[in-house]
Amino acid sequence: MSRPEILTATIRIAAPPAEVFSYLVEPSLLVQWMGTWADLNAQPGGVFAVDFDQAHVRGKYVAVEPPDRVVFTWGVPGDATLPAGPSTVEILLTADGDGTVVELTHHDLPPERLPDHKAGWASLLEALRRTAGS
């Protein structure tokens, strides 16, 4: 069995951490940069569900620490390589002048899923930058 991978990505957004944080926990804001539908209950143990055109991501919030940190599990029910729950996404928000540095770490990705998630997170984070930083 292959060893799980860790994906990291960092961007800067021209908005304060509290404003960026809301785009991680409020369904109406999250779908402006990620997915087409979301059901979020942003508290430890709460639902994290996001539908994309080709996938339905399901997980649970592990940690919600406004305005600095969000952690949730990530998986796709019925997907043999990335079933619901085994991988975890951590997003750290750090104030940087009048903006925010966003550091994303996706833990425990199957190696065969690393390339598509690397491209996917790069695209999603750029969408977050455009949306939250406007």
PDB file of C-alpha atoms in Angstrom:
ATOM      1  CA  MET A   1       0.000   0.000   0.000  1.00  0.00           C
ATOM      2  CA  SER A   2       1.295   3.456  -0.913  1.00  0.00           C
ATOM      3  CA  ARG A   3       2.033   5.996   1.735  1.00  0.00           C
ATOM      4  CA  PRO A   4      -0.464   8.890   2.051  1.00  0.00           C
ATOM      5  CA  GLU A   5       0.635  12.266   0.723  1.00  0.00           C
ATOM      6  CA  ILE A   6       0.434  15.784   2.142  1.00  0.00           C
ATOM      7  CA  LEU A   7      -0.461  18.680  -0.127  1.00  0.00           C
ATOM      8  CA  THR A   8       0.314  22.279   0.844  1.00  0.00           C
ATOM      9  CA  ALA A   9      -0.613  25.570  -0.801  1.00  0.00           C
ATOM     10  CA  THR A  10      -0.299  29.197   0.283  1.00  0.00           C
ATOM     11  CA  ILE A  11      -1.886  32.370  -1.076  1.00  0.00           C
ATOM     12  CA  ARG A  12      -2.389  35.960   0.075  1.00  0.00           C
ATOM     13  CA  ILE A  13      -5.806  37.608  -0.007  1.00  0.00           C
ATOM     14  CA  ALA A  14      -6.450  41.353   0.228  1.00  0.00           C
ATOM     15  CA  ALA A  15      -8.989  41.033   3.054  1.00  0.00           C
ATOM     16  CA  PRO A  16      -8.716  40.639   6.849  1.00  0.00           C
ATOM     17  CA  PRO A  17      -8.743  37.124   8.393  1.00  0.00           C
ATOM     18  CA  ALA A  18     -12.256  37.482   9.860  1.00  0.00           C
ATOM     19  CA  GLU A  19     -13.663  38.249   6.415  1.00  0.00           C
ATOM     20  CA  VAL A  20     -11.791  35.372   4.739  1.00  0.00           C
ATOM     21  CA  PHE A  21     -12.859  33.030   7.565  1.00  0.00           C
ATOM     22  CA  SER A  22     -16.524  33.611   6.735  1.00  0.00           C
ATOM     23  CA  TYR A  23     -15.887  32.189   3.235  1.00  0.00           C
ATOM     24  CA  LEU A  24     -14.846  28.901   4.894  1.00  0.00           C
ATOM     25  CA  VAL A  25     -17.865  28.424   7.155  1.00  0.00           C
ATOM     26  CA  GLU A  26     -20.914  30.105   5.575  1.00  0.00           C
ATOM     27  CA  PRO A  27     -22.596  28.051   2.803  1.00  0.00           C
ATOM     28  CA  SER A  28     -23.719  31.044   0.721  1.00  0.00           C
ATOM     29  CA  LEU A  29     -20.162  32.417   0.703  1.00  0.00           C
ATOM     30  CA  LEU A  30     -18.377  29.079   0.272  1.00  0.00           C
ATOM     31  CA  VAL A  31     -20.254  28.270  -2.955  1.00  0.00           C
ATOM     32  CA  GLN A  32     -19.018  31.544  -4.436  1.00  0.00           C
ATOM     33  CA  TRP A  33     -15.568  29.932  -4.730  1.00  0.00           C
ATOM     34  CA  MET A  34     -16.031  26.178  -4.129  1.00  0.00           C
ATOM     35  CA  GLY A  35     -18.678  23.863  -5.530  1.00  0.00           C
ATOM     36  CA  THR A  36     -22.258  24.443  -6.552  1.00  0.00           C
ATOM     37  CA  TRP A  37     -24.028  23.535  -3.292  1.00  0.00           C
ATOM     38  CA  ALA A  38     -22.951  23.360   0.362  1.00  0.00           C
ATOM     39  CA  ASP A  39     -24.369  22.196   3.674  1.00  0.00           C
ATOM     40  CA  LEU A  40     -22.121  23.385   6.494  1.00  0.00           C
ATOM     41  CA  ASN A  41     -22.469  23.194  10.264  1.00  0.00           C
ATOM     42  CA  ALA A  42     -19.252  24.928  11.273  1.00  0.00           C
ATOM     43  CA  GLN A  43     -18.611  23.432  14.687  1.00  0.00           C
ATOM     44  CA  PRO A  44     -16.536  20.414  15.746  1.00  0.00           C
ATOM     45  CA  GLY A  45     -18.427  17.319  14.592  1.00  0.00           C
ATOM     46  CA  GLY A  46     -20.651  19.393  12.298  1.00  0.00           C
ATOM     47  CA  VAL A  47     -21.381  18.546   8.677  1.00  0.00           C
ATOM     48  CA  PHE A  48     -19.069  19.632   5.855  1.00  0.00           C
ATOM     49  CA  ALA A  49     -20.771  18.767   2.549  1.00  0.00           C
ATOM     50  CA  VAL A  50     -19.973  20.338  -0.828  1.00  0.00           C
ATOM     51  CA  ASP A  51     -21.194  19.265  -4.254  1.00  0.00           C
ATOM     52  CA  PHE A  52     -19.081  19.833  -7.339  1.00  0.00           C
ATOM     53  CA  ASP A  53     -20.151  19.041 -10.908  1.00  0.00           C
ATOM     54  CA  GLN A  54     -18.362  15.674 -10.841  1.00  0.00           C
ATOM     55  CA  ALA A  55     -18.054  14.861  -7.128  1.00  0.00           C
ATOM     56  CA  HIS A  56     -19.880  15.141  -3.828  1.00  0.00           C
ATOM     57  CA  VAL A  57     -17.419  15.809  -1.005  1.00  0.00           C
ATOM     58  CA  ARG A  58     -18.501  14.816   2.473  1.00  0.00           C
ATOM     59  CA  GLY A  59     -16.816  15.260   5.826  1.00  0.00           C
ATOM     60  CA  LYS A  60     -17.068  16.762   9.263  1.00  0.00           C
ATOM     61  CA  TYR A  61     -15.553  19.825  10.854  1.00  0.00           C
ATOM     62  CA  VAL A  62     -12.790  18.834  13.277  1.00  0.00           C
ATOM     63  CA  ALA A  63     -11.831  22.320  14.506  1.00  0.00           C
ATOM     64  CA  VAL A  64     -13.365  25.757  13.996  1.00  0.00           C
ATOM     65  CA  GLU A  65     -11.315  28.569  15.562  1.00  0.00           C
ATOM     66  CA  PRO A  66     -12.426  31.996  14.298  1.00  0.00           C
ATOM     67  CA  PRO A  67     -10.775  33.832  12.673  1.00  0.00           C
ATOM     68  CA  ASP A  68      -7.585  31.747  12.395  1.00  0.00           C
ATOM     69  CA  ARG A  69      -8.183  28.063  11.684  1.00  0.00           C
ATOM     70  CA  VAL A  70     -10.602  25.566  10.169  1.00  0.00           C
ATOM     71  CA  VAL A  71     -10.057  21.794   9.936  1.00  0.00           C
ATOM     72  CA  PHE A  72     -12.427  19.347   8.234  1.00  0.00           C
ATOM     73  CA  THR A  73     -12.350  15.808   6.917  1.00  0.00           C
ATOM     74  CA  TRP A  74     -12.638  15.320   3.152  1.00  0.00           C
ATOM     75  CA  GLY A  75     -13.747  12.414   1.004  1.00  0.00           C
ATOM     76  CA  VAL A  76     -16.143  11.211  -1.655  1.00  0.00           C
ATOM     77  CA  PRO A  77     -18.676   8.527  -0.688  1.00  0.00           C
ATOM     78  CA  GLY A  78     -18.329   5.503  -2.949  1.00  0.00           C
ATOM     79  CA  ASP A  79     -14.869   6.512  -4.223  1.00  0.00           C
ATOM     80  CA  ALA A  80     -12.503   3.574  -3.704  1.00  0.00           C
ATOM     81  CA  THR A  81      -9.364   5.752  -3.562  1.00  0.00           C
ATOM     82  CA  LEU A  82     -10.729   8.624  -1.461  1.00  0.00           C
ATOM     83  CA  PRO A  83     -13.783   7.498   0.525  1.00  0.00           C
ATOM     84  CA  ALA A  84     -15.501   9.927   2.869  1.00  0.00           C
ATOM     85  CA  GLY A  85     -13.524  10.765   5.967  1.00  0.00           C
ATOM     86  CA  PRO A  86      -9.912   9.570   5.779  1.00  0.00           C
ATOM     87  CA  SER A  87      -8.209  12.756   4.607  1.00  0.00           C
ATOM     88  CA  THR A  88      -8.156  16.067   6.464  1.00  0.00           C
ATOM     89  CA  VAL A  89      -7.916  19.660   5.249  1.00  0.00           C
ATOM     90  CA  GLU A  90      -6.482  22.333   7.562  1.00  0.00           C
ATOM     91  CA  ILE A  91      -6.699  26.010   6.632  1.00  0.00           C
ATOM     92  CA  LEU A  92      -4.748  28.570   8.652  1.00  0.00           C
ATOM     93  CA  LEU A  93      -5.379  32.307   8.289  1.00  0.00           C
ATOM     94  CA  THR A  94      -2.680  34.755   9.370  1.00  0.00           C
ATOM     95  CA  ALA A  95      -3.002  38.544   9.295  1.00  0.00           C
ATOM     96  CA  ASP A  96      -0.497  40.156   6.924  1.00  0.00           C
ATOM     97  CA  GLY A  97      -0.795  43.933   6.937  1.00  0.00           C
ATOM     98  CA  ASP A  98      -4.195  44.715   5.442  1.00  0.00           C
ATOM     99  CA  GLY A  99      -4.594  41.178   4.106  1.00  0.00           C
ATOM    100  CA  THR A 100      -4.449  37.508   5.033  1.00  0.00           C
ATOM    101  CA  VAL A 101      -2.040  34.695   4.273  1.00  0.00           C
ATOM    102  CA  VAL A 102      -3.998  31.482   3.691  1.00  0.00           C
ATOM    103  CA  GLU A 103      -2.091  28.240   4.287  1.00  0.00           C
ATOM    104  CA  LEU A 104      -3.872  25.064   3.222  1.00  0.00           C
ATOM    105  CA  THR A 105      -2.622  21.592   4.162  1.00  0.00           C
ATOM    106  CA  HIS A 106      -4.443  18.514   2.873  1.00  0.00           C
ATOM    107  CA  HIS A 107      -3.296  15.478   4.887  1.00  0.00           C
ATOM    108  CA  ASP A 108      -3.526  11.768   4.041  1.00  0.00           C
ATOM    109  CA  LEU A 109      -4.221  11.977   0.325  1.00  0.00           C
ATOM    110  CA  PRO A 110      -3.745   8.743  -1.613  1.00  0.00           C
ATOM    111  CA  PRO A 111      -0.700   9.253  -3.907  1.00  0.00           C
ATOM    112  CA  GLU A 112      -2.781   8.683  -7.040  1.00  0.00           C
ATOM    113  CA  ARG A 113      -5.085  11.549  -6.022  1.00  0.00           C
ATOM    114  CA  LEU A 114      -2.321  14.096  -5.354  1.00  0.00           C
ATOM    115  CA  PRO A 115      -2.073  15.540  -8.907  1.00  0.00           C
ATOM    116  CA  ASP A 116      -5.802  16.223  -9.305  1.00  0.00           C
ATOM    117  CA  HIS A 117      -6.092  17.664  -5.795  1.00  0.00           C
ATOM    118  CA  LYS A 118      -3.013  19.849  -6.304  1.00  0.00           C
ATOM    119  CA  ALA A 119      -4.553  21.330  -9.451  1.00  0.00           C
ATOM    120  CA  GLY A 120      -7.984  21.511  -7.839  1.00  0.00           C
ATOM    121  CA  TRP A 121      -6.844  23.320  -4.704  1.00  0.00           C
ATOM    122  CA  ALA A 122      -4.739  25.768  -6.771  1.00  0.00           C
ATOM    123  CA  SER A 123      -7.812  26.642  -8.814  1.00  0.00           C
ATOM    124  CA  LEU A 124     -10.092  26.845  -5.772  1.00  0.00           C
ATOM    125  CA  LEU A 125      -7.694  29.026  -3.784  1.00  0.00           C
ATOM    126  CA  GLU A 126      -7.365  31.393  -6.735  1.00  0.00           C
ATOM    127  CA  ALA A 127     -11.175  31.588  -6.843  1.00  0.00           C
ATOM    128  CA  LEU A 128     -11.182  32.314  -3.092  1.00  0.00           C
ATOM    129  CA  ARG A 129      -8.632  35.104  -3.646  1.00  0.00           C
ATOM    130  CA  ARG A 130     -10.776  36.680  -6.373  1.00  0.00           C
ATOM    131  CA  THR A 131     -14.000  36.326  -4.377  1.00  0.00           C
ATOM    132  CA  ALA A 132     -12.936  37.251  -0.836  1.00  0.00           C
ATOM    133  CA  GLY A 133     -10.383  39.829  -1.921  1.00  0.00           C
ATOM    134  CA  SER A 134     -12.708  41.876  -4.106  1.00  0.00           C
TER     135      SER A 134
END
